[in-house]
Amino acid sequence: MCVAAAILTVLDLSKVNVGLPSIEHSLDADAAALQLIVAAYALAYGLALVPAGRLGDIHSRKLMFVIGLAAFTATSIFCALASDAQMLVLARVLQGFAGGLLPPQVLGIIQHQFQGTERGKALGIFGAMTGIATAAGPALGGLLVEVGTPTDGWRLLFWMNVPVGAVAILLALRLLPRSDRLQRLPVSLDITGITLLAISTLALMLPLVQTTGASSDNPWRWMWLGLAAIAGVAFVLWERHYKSAGRSPAVDLELFRSTGFRNGLLVATSYLAVLPAVFLLAMLYLQDGLGLTALWAGIVAVPFAASATVTAWVSGRLVAAYGRAVVVFGLCVVGVGFVSSIVAVSFLPTDTIPWGLGATLFISGIGSGLVIAPNLTLTLSDVPINQAGVAGSVTQVGQRIGNAVGVALATSIYFAILHDARSSDREQRYDDAFVGALMVAIAGLCTALCVAIVDLRQRRGDPQE
């Protein structure tokens, strides 16, 4: 139940993209406002994760989960009722903060309630649902927009959250355990550490979510990266000082001494930079290049979700038996699917390309189900229970940063190739743009694969693994 509720927040990272044309027409929103409607949610979501995990570890994960779910439901109503673009941007900021409260509590509850193989299965379900929601979001969003009116169909994207959230709140109050931690931590929220981390995360993500690849992009936005570096260094120094004084920091840097946690975080960040970018590229290509409707473009992603569901379902047992090798194999299968997508776009007749992409995404889904969930299980396997919430938050922050980096790079390459193409053939220009941007995604996938292989060798060489 709590996993399904948390997945609502992931869906809102992807399904709203499909409704942007409807929002533009309904609210007379310009390109900058549309970009903020997407970016505001992602930024607020990422900023809320670590303090939310810390609060759950200090107090009650059940309480924080219910508060977050209630706030997410209420702010979804605010989004659905927005009368102009500015109000919708504000509502998305609030919705993002509310959504960021949920995932850390889910991961903390799973870490506490399950042990051994059962924990792997539970984390597997959560990780699998995260990947599936990323893939299924466009299809669900397209369906909801099509069901509604041409001008107000986008409001259904937010109204959908209300009945689901209300039911989830009732179930959470009834079913979640009263005590979901092994021990009460000293009440210490480390406001300074949380603030420095928030500044660093915001300054890192802000220029990335503003990148479109158009010549009108303001190059001065990259100055934010300097602030991100300064705040990041200050955060590390402060956390060390805070812990040396005998207090409990926002993020215990000892987490990163664990090779499994560190490598798993790198794999997750690299892979989650790739996956959302590929689906965004596919939606752009299918709608703008091939002329498909939002609904039919979203349906092309359904085979990925279907195959990922099946392999993710069995991944908990596989990772218990074979460990990191499952992730390495899964990444290789995803790579086969991506390369096959390039072949399909390059050589298939235009009218059969959507079918070809559906087939290649099916292959990638098989591999993805063996990546996200097993990697999450391995990443959190050595984390102390009283650090479960904040450790889960750190993994989620890494994924959101990876998402921003991947989408920024992929869309920049896509639009740059599209704008600079000299071919008079419109279809060829879109084909070239999609293939070129997908090559960037494949490079990111190779990064994740290299880290996974290194981790596999380290685990085999460690007698404790």
Coordinates of C-alpha atoms in Angstrom, one line a residue:
M1 CA 0.0 0.0 0.0
C2 CA 2.7 2.5 1.0
V3 CA 4.7 1.6 -2.1
A4 CA 1.7 2.3 -4.3
A5 CA 1.1 5.6 -2.7
A6 CA 4.8 6.7 -3.1
I7 CA 4.6 5.7 -6.8
L8 CA 2.0 8.5 -7.2
T9 CA 4.7 11.0 -6.7
V10 CA 7.0 9.4 -9.3
L11 CA 4.1 9.3 -11.8
D12 CA 3.8 13.1 -11.4
L13 CA 7.4 13.4 -12.6
S14 CA 6.5 11.9 -16.0
K15 CA 2.8 11.9 -16.7
V16 CA 2.4 15.7 -16.6
N17 CA 4.8 16.1 -19.6
V18 CA 2.2 14.7 -21.9
G19 CA -0.4 17.3 -20.8
L20 CA 1.8 20.3 -21.5
P21 CA 0.2 21.1 -24.9
S22 CA -3.2 21.1 -23.2
I23 CA -1.9 23.3 -20.4
E24 CA -0.4 25.7 -22.9
H25 CA -3.8 26.1 -24.7
S26 CA -5.9 26.2 -21.6
L27 CA -3.9 28.6 -19.5
D28 CA -2.2 30.5 -22.3
A29 CA 1.2 29.5 -20.9
D30 CA 4.4 30.4 -22.6
A31 CA 7.4 28.2 -23.0
A32 CA 9.1 29.4 -19.8
A33 CA 6.0 28.7 -17.8
L34 CA 5.6 25.2 -19.2
Q35 CA 9.2 24.5 -18.3
L36 CA 8.7 25.7 -14.8
I37 CA 5.6 23.6 -14.4
V38 CA 7.8 20.5 -14.9
A39 CA 11.0 21.8 -13.2
A40 CA 9.3 23.2 -10.1
Y41 CA 8.0 19.8 -9.1
A42 CA 11.3 18.1 -9.6
L43 CA 13.3 20.7 -7.8
A44 CA 11.0 20.8 -4.7
Y45 CA 10.8 17.0 -4.7
G46 CA 14.6 16.7 -4.6
L47 CA 14.9 19.3 -1.9
A48 CA 12.4 17.6 0.4
L49 CA 14.0 14.1 0.4
V50 CA 16.8 14.4 2.9
P51 CA 15.0 16.4 5.6
A52 CA 12.0 14.1 5.2
G53 CA 14.2 11.1 5.7
R54 CA 15.8 12.6 8.7
L55 CA 12.5 13.6 10.3
G56 CA 11.2 10.0 9.7
D57 CA 14.3 8.5 11.4
I58 CA 14.0 10.9 14.4
H59 CA 10.3 10.7 14.9
S60 CA 7.7 8.4 13.3
R61 CA 7.9 7.3 9.7
K62 CA 4.2 6.5 9.8
L63 CA 3.4 10.0 10.9
M64 CA 5.6 11.6 8.2
F65 CA 4.1 9.3 5.6
V66 CA 0.5 10.2 6.5
I67 CA 1.4 13.9 6.6
G68 CA 3.1 13.7 3.2
L69 CA 0.3 11.8 1.6
A70 CA -2.3 14.3 2.9
A71 CA -0.3 17.2 1.7
F72 CA 0.3 15.6 -1.7
T73 CA -3.5 15.0 -2.1
A74 CA -4.3 18.6 -1.0
T75 CA -1.8 20.2 -3.3
S76 CA -3.0 18.0 -6.2
I77 CA -6.4 19.6 -5.8
F78 CA -4.6 23.0 -5.8
C79 CA -3.0 22.0 -9.1
A80 CA -6.3 20.8 -10.7
L81 CA -8.0 24.1 -9.8
A82 CA -5.3 26.4 -11.0
S83 CA -6.7 29.3 -13.0
D84 CA -3.4 30.5 -14.6
A85 CA 0.1 29.4 -15.2
Q86 CA 1.6 31.2 -12.3
M87 CA -0.8 29.5 -9.8
L88 CA 0.0 26.1 -11.4
V89 CA 3.7 26.7 -10.9
L90 CA 3.2 27.6 -7.3
A91 CA 1.0 24.6 -6.8
R92 CA 3.6 22.3 -8.4
V93 CA 6.3 23.6 -6.0
L94 CA 4.0 22.7 -3.0
Q95 CA 3.1 19.4 -4.6
G96 CA 6.8 18.6 -5.1
F97 CA 7.7 19.3 -1.4
A98 CA 4.8 17.1 -0.4
G99 CA 5.7 14.3 -2.8
G100 CA 9.3 14.3 -1.5
L101 CA 8.1 13.4 2.0
L102 CA 7.0 9.9 0.9
P103 CA 9.8 7.8 -0.6
P104 CA 12.2 8.1 2.4
Q105 CA 9.4 6.8 4.7
V106 CA 8.6 3.9 2.5
L107 CA 12.3 2.8 2.3
G108 CA 12.7 3.2 6.0
I109 CA 9.6 1.2 6.8
I110 CA 10.8 -1.6 4.4
Q111 CA 14.2 -1.7 6.0
H112 CA 12.7 -2.0 9.4
Q113 CA 9.9 -4.4 8.7
F114 CA 11.7 -7.0 6.5
Q115 CA 14.8 -9.0 6.8
G116 CA 17.0 -11.1 4.4
T117 CA 15.3 -12.3 1.3
E118 CA 11.9 -10.8 2.3
R119 CA 13.6 -7.3 2.4
G120 CA 15.0 -7.9 -1.0
K121 CA 11.6 -8.8 -2.3
A122 CA 10.0 -5.7 -0.7
L123 CA 12.7 -3.4 -2.0
G124 CA 12.4 -5.1 -5.3
I125 CA 8.7 -4.2 -5.5
F126 CA 9.5 -0.6 -4.7
G127 CA 12.3 -0.3 -7.2
A128 CA 10.3 -2.1 -9.9
M129 CA 7.3 0.2 -9.4
T130 CA 9.5 3.2 -9.6
G131 CA 10.8 2.2 -13.0
I132 CA 7.4 1.1 -14.2
A133 CA 5.9 4.4 -13.2
T134 CA 8.5 6.2 -15.2
A135 CA 7.6 4.2 -18.3
A136 CA 3.9 4.1 -17.8
G137 CA 3.5 7.8 -16.9
P138 CA 3.3 9.0 -20.5
A139 CA 0.7 6.4 -21.4
L140 CA -1.4 7.2 -18.4
G141 CA -1.1 10.9 -18.9
G142 CA -2.0 10.6 -22.6
L143 CA -5.1 8.6 -21.7
L144 CA -6.3 11.1 -19.1
V145 CA -5.7 14.0 -21.5
E146 CA -7.7 12.3 -24.2
V147 CA -10.5 11.4 -21.9
G148 CA -10.9 15.1 -20.9
T149 CA -11.7 18.1 -23.0
P150 CA -9.0 19.5 -25.3
T151 CA -8.6 22.5 -23.1
D152 CA -9.0 21.0 -19.6
G153 CA -8.0 17.4 -20.0
W154 CA -4.8 18.2 -18.2
R155 CA -6.7 18.7 -14.9
L156 CA -7.5 15.0 -14.8
L157 CA -3.7 14.4 -14.3
F158 CA -4.1 15.9 -10.9
W159 CA -7.6 15.0 -10.0
M160 CA -6.6 11.3 -10.4
N161 CA -4.4 11.7 -7.3
V162 CA -7.2 12.8 -5.0
P163 CA -9.3 9.5 -4.6
V164 CA -6.2 7.4 -4.7
G165 CA -4.6 9.6 -2.0
A166 CA -7.7 9.6 0.2
V167 CA -7.9 5.8 0.2
A168 CA -4.2 5.4 0.8
I169 CA -4.4 7.7 3.9
L170 CA -7.2 5.6 5.4
L171 CA -5.2 2.4 4.7
A172 CA -2.0 3.9 6.1
L173 CA -3.7 4.9 9.4
R174 CA -5.1 1.4 9.7
L175 CA -2.3 -0.8 8.5
L176 CA 1.1 0.8 9.0
P177 CA 2.9 -0.2 12.3
R178 CA 2.8 2.2 15.2
S179 CA 6.5 1.8 15.9
D180 CA 8.6 1.6 12.8
R181 CA 12.1 2.1 14.1
L182 CA 14.4 0.1 16.4
Q183 CA 15.4 3.0 18.6
R184 CA 14.7 6.7 19.1
L185 CA 17.5 8.9 18.0
P186 CA 18.5 12.1 19.8
V187 CA 16.2 14.9 18.7
S188 CA 18.6 16.8 16.4
L189 CA 17.5 18.0 13.0
D190 CA 20.8 19.8 12.0
I191 CA 19.2 22.8 10.3
T192 CA 22.5 24.1 9.1
G193 CA 23.4 20.9 7.3
I194 CA 20.0 20.5 5.7
T195 CA 20.1 24.1 4.5
L196 CA 23.6 23.7 3.0
L197 CA 22.5 20.5 1.3
A198 CA 19.4 22.2 0.0
I199 CA 21.4 25.1 -1.5
S200 CA 23.9 22.7 -3.1
T201 CA 21.1 20.5 -4.6
L202 CA 19.1 23.5 -5.8
A203 CA 22.1 25.2 -7.4
L204 CA 23.1 21.9 -9.1
M205 CA 19.7 21.1 -10.5
L206 CA 18.5 24.6 -11.4
P207 CA 20.6 25.1 -14.5
L208 CA 20.0 21.6 -15.7
V209 CA 16.2 21.7 -15.6
Q210 CA 16.4 25.0 -17.5
T211 CA 18.3 23.5 -20.4
T212 CA 16.3 23.0 -23.7
G213 CA 19.1 23.0 -26.3
A214 CA 17.7 26.2 -27.9
S215 CA 19.9 29.1 -28.8
S216 CA 17.9 31.3 -26.4
D217 CA 19.1 29.3 -23.4
N218 CA 20.9 31.7 -21.0
P219 CA 24.5 30.5 -20.7
W220 CA 24.9 32.4 -17.4
R221 CA 22.7 29.8 -15.7
W222 CA 25.8 27.6 -15.4
M223 CA 27.2 30.0 -12.8
W224 CA 24.9 28.2 -10.4
L225 CA 27.3 25.2 -10.5
G226 CA 29.9 27.3 -8.7
L227 CA 27.5 27.9 -5.9
A228 CA 26.7 24.2 -5.8
A229 CA 30.3 23.3 -5.4
I230 CA 30.9 25.8 -2.6
A231 CA 27.8 24.8 -0.7
G232 CA 28.7 21.1 -1.2
V233 CA 32.1 21.5 0.3
A234 CA 30.7 23.6 3.2
F235 CA 28.1 20.8 3.8
V236 CA 30.8 18.1 4.1
L237 CA 32.9 20.2 6.4
W238 CA 29.9 21.1 8.6
E239 CA 28.7 17.5 8.8
R240 CA 32.1 16.4 10.0
H241 CA 32.2 19.1 12.6
Y242 CA 28.6 18.5 13.7
K243 CA 29.3 14.8 14.3
S244 CA 32.6 15.4 16.0
A245 CA 30.7 17.5 18.5
G246 CA 28.6 14.4 19.4
R247 CA 25.5 15.4 17.6
S248 CA 23.6 13.5 14.8
P249 CA 24.2 15.1 11.4
A250 CA 21.6 15.4 8.6
V251 CA 23.6 12.8 6.5
D252 CA 26.1 10.6 8.3
L253 CA 29.1 10.6 5.9
E254 CA 30.0 7.2 7.3
L255 CA 27.4 5.9 4.9
F256 CA 29.8 6.6 2.0
R257 CA 32.5 4.4 3.5
S258 CA 30.4 1.4 2.6
T259 CA 31.6 0.3 -0.9
G260 CA 28.2 -1.3 -1.6
F261 CA 26.3 1.9 -0.8
R262 CA 28.7 4.1 -2.7
N263 CA 28.8 2.0 -5.8
G264 CA 25.0 1.3 -5.7
L265 CA 24.4 5.1 -5.5
L266 CA 26.6 5.7 -8.6
V267 CA 24.8 2.9 -10.5
A268 CA 21.4 4.3 -9.6
T269 CA 22.3 7.9 -10.5
S270 CA 23.8 6.9 -13.8
Y271 CA 20.9 4.6 -14.8
L272 CA 18.2 7.0 -13.7
A273 CA 19.9 9.7 -15.7
V274 CA 19.3 7.4 -18.8
L275 CA 15.8 6.0 -18.4
P276 CA 13.7 9.1 -18.0
A277 CA 15.7 10.8 -20.8
V278 CA 15.0 7.9 -23.2
F279 CA 11.3 8.1 -22.6
L280 CA 11.2 11.9 -23.0
L281 CA 13.2 11.5 -26.3
A282 CA 10.8 8.8 -27.4
M283 CA 7.7 11.0 -26.7
L284 CA 9.2 14.0 -28.5
Y285 CA 10.2 11.9 -31.5
L286 CA 7.0 10.0 -31.8
Q287 CA 4.8 13.1 -31.5
D288 CA 6.8 15.7 -33.3
G289 CA 8.7 13.5 -35.7
L290 CA 6.1 10.8 -36.6
G291 CA 2.9 12.8 -35.8
L292 CA 1.5 10.4 -33.2
T293 CA -1.0 11.6 -30.6
A294 CA 0.0 11.8 -27.0
L295 CA -2.1 8.7 -26.2
W296 CA -0.5 6.5 -29.0
A297 CA 3.0 7.8 -28.2
G298 CA 2.4 6.8 -24.6
I299 CA 1.2 3.4 -25.6
V300 CA 4.5 2.6 -27.3
A301 CA 6.1 2.6 -23.8
V302 CA 3.6 0.0 -22.5
P303 CA 5.7 -3.0 -23.6
F304 CA 8.6 -1.7 -21.5
A305 CA 6.4 -1.5 -18.4
A306 CA 5.0 -5.0 -19.0
S307 CA 8.3 -6.8 -19.4
A308 CA 9.9 -4.8 -16.5
T309 CA 7.0 -5.8 -14.3
V310 CA 7.7 -9.5 -14.9
T311 CA 11.4 -9.5 -14.4
A312 CA 11.2 -7.2 -11.4
W313 CA 8.8 -9.6 -9.8
V314 CA 11.5 -12.3 -9.8
S315 CA 14.5 -10.1 -9.2
G316 CA 14.3 -10.3 -5.4
R317 CA 15.0 -14.0 -5.5
L318 CA 17.7 -13.6 -8.2
V319 CA 19.6 -10.9 -6.4
A320 CA 19.6 -13.1 -3.2
A321 CA 21.2 -15.9 -5.2
Y322 CA 23.5 -14.0 -7.7
G323 CA 24.0 -10.5 -6.2
R324 CA 25.5 -7.8 -8.4
A325 CA 25.7 -10.1 -11.4
V326 CA 22.0 -9.7 -11.9
V327 CA 22.4 -5.9 -12.2
V328 CA 25.3 -6.3 -14.7
F329 CA 23.3 -8.7 -16.8
G330 CA 20.3 -6.4 -16.7
L331 CA 22.3 -3.4 -17.9
C332 CA 23.6 -5.4 -20.8
V333 CA 20.1 -6.4 -21.8
V334 CA 19.0 -2.7 -21.6
G335 CA 21.9 -1.8 -23.8
V336 CA 20.8 -4.4 -26.4
G337 CA 17.4 -2.8 -26.4
F338 CA 18.8 0.7 -26.9
V339 CA 21.1 -0.3 -29.8
S340 CA 18.1 -2.1 -31.3
S341 CA 16.1 1.1 -31.1
I342 CA 18.8 2.9 -33.2
V343 CA 18.6 0.1 -35.8
A344 CA 14.8 0.3 -35.9
V345 CA 14.7 4.1 -36.4
S346 CA 17.5 3.9 -39.0
F347 CA 16.3 1.1 -41.2
L348 CA 12.5 0.4 -40.6
P349 CA 9.9 2.0 -42.9
T350 CA 8.4 5.1 -41.2
D351 CA 5.0 3.6 -40.6
T352 CA 6.5 0.6 -38.8
I353 CA 8.9 2.5 -36.5
P354 CA 6.4 2.8 -33.6
W355 CA 6.0 -0.9 -33.7
G356 CA 9.7 -1.4 -33.8
L357 CA 10.3 0.9 -30.9
G358 CA 7.7 -0.9 -28.9
A359 CA 9.6 -4.2 -29.5
T360 CA 13.0 -2.7 -28.6
L361 CA 11.5 -1.1 -25.5
F362 CA 10.1 -4.5 -24.5
I363 CA 13.7 -5.8 -24.6
S364 CA 15.0 -2.9 -22.5
G365 CA 12.2 -3.5 -20.0
I366 CA 13.4 -7.0 -19.5
G367 CA 16.8 -5.7 -18.5
S368 CA 15.4 -2.7 -16.5
G369 CA 13.5 -5.0 -14.2
L370 CA 16.8 -6.6 -13.3
V371 CA 18.5 -3.3 -12.6
I372 CA 16.5 -0.9 -10.5
A373 CA 15.1 -3.2 -7.8
P374 CA 18.2 -5.4 -7.3
N375 CA 20.5 -2.4 -7.2
L376 CA 18.4 -0.7 -4.6
T377 CA 18.5 -3.9 -2.5
L378 CA 22.3 -4.1 -2.7
T379 CA 22.7 -0.4 -2.1
L380 CA 20.8 -0.5 1.2
S381 CA 21.8 -3.9 2.4
D382 CA 24.5 -2.7 4.8
V383 CA 22.8 0.4 6.0
P384 CA 21.9 0.5 9.7
I385 CA 18.2 0.5 10.4
N386 CA 18.4 3.9 12.2
Q387 CA 19.9 5.4 9.1
A388 CA 17.4 3.7 6.7
G389 CA 15.3 6.8 6.0
V390 CA 18.1 9.2 5.3
A391 CA 20.0 6.6 3.3
G392 CA 17.0 6.1 1.1
S393 CA 16.7 9.9 0.8
V394 CA 20.3 10.1 -0.4
T395 CA 19.6 7.5 -3.1
Q396 CA 16.5 9.4 -4.2
V397 CA 18.4 12.7 -4.4
G398 CA 21.1 11.0 -6.5
Q399 CA 18.4 9.7 -8.8
R400 CA 16.7 13.1 -9.2
I401 CA 20.1 14.7 -9.9
G402 CA 20.9 12.0 -12.4
N403 CA 17.4 12.6 -14.0
A404 CA 18.1 16.3 -14.4
V405 CA 21.6 15.7 -15.9
G406 CA 20.4 13.0 -18.3
V407 CA 17.3 14.9 -19.5
A408 CA 19.4 18.1 -19.9
L409 CA 22.1 16.4 -22.0
A410 CA 19.8 14.3 -24.1
T411 CA 17.3 17.1 -25.0
S412 CA 20.2 19.5 -25.7
I413 CA 21.7 17.1 -28.2
Y414 CA 18.2 16.3 -29.6
F415 CA 17.3 19.9 -30.3
A416 CA 20.8 20.9 -31.4
I417 CA 20.9 18.2 -34.1
L418 CA 17.3 19.1 -35.1
H419 CA 18.1 22.8 -35.5
D420 CA 21.5 22.3 -37.2
A421 CA 20.5 19.5 -39.5
R422 CA 21.0 20.4 -43.2
S423 CA 18.9 17.7 -44.6
S424 CA 15.7 18.9 -46.4
D425 CA 14.0 15.7 -45.4
R426 CA 12.0 16.5 -42.3
E427 CA 11.7 12.9 -41.2
Q428 CA 15.4 12.3 -41.6
R429 CA 16.1 15.3 -39.4
Y430 CA 14.0 13.9 -36.6
D431 CA 15.5 10.4 -37.1
D432 CA 19.0 11.9 -36.8
A433 CA 18.1 13.9 -33.7
F434 CA 16.6 10.9 -31.9
V435 CA 19.6 8.6 -32.8
G436 CA 22.2 11.2 -31.8
A437 CA 20.5 11.9 -28.4
L438 CA 20.1 8.1 -27.8
M439 CA 23.8 7.7 -28.2
V440 CA 24.3 10.0 -25.3
A441 CA 21.9 7.8 -23.2
I442 CA 23.9 4.8 -24.2
A443 CA 27.1 6.5 -22.9
G444 CA 25.4 7.0 -19.6
L445 CA 24.3 3.4 -19.6
C446 CA 27.9 2.3 -20.1
T447 CA 28.9 4.4 -17.1
A448 CA 26.4 2.5 -14.9
L449 CA 27.7 -0.8 -16.4
C450 CA 31.3 0.0 -15.6
V451 CA 30.5 0.9 -12.0
A452 CA 28.4 -2.3 -11.6
I453 CA 31.2 -4.5 -13.0
V454 CA 33.7 -2.8 -10.6
D455 CA 31.3 -3.5 -7.7
L456 CA 30.8 -7.1 -8.8
R457 CA 34.6 -7.7 -8.7
Q458 CA 35.0 -6.0 -5.3
R459 CA 32.2 -8.1 -3.8
R460 CA 33.7 -11.3 -5.2
G461 CA 37.1 -10.3 -3.7
D462 CA 35.6 -9.5 -0.3
P463 CA 35.3 -12.6 1.9
Q464 CA 32.4 -11.0 3.8
E465 CA 30.3 -10.6 0.7

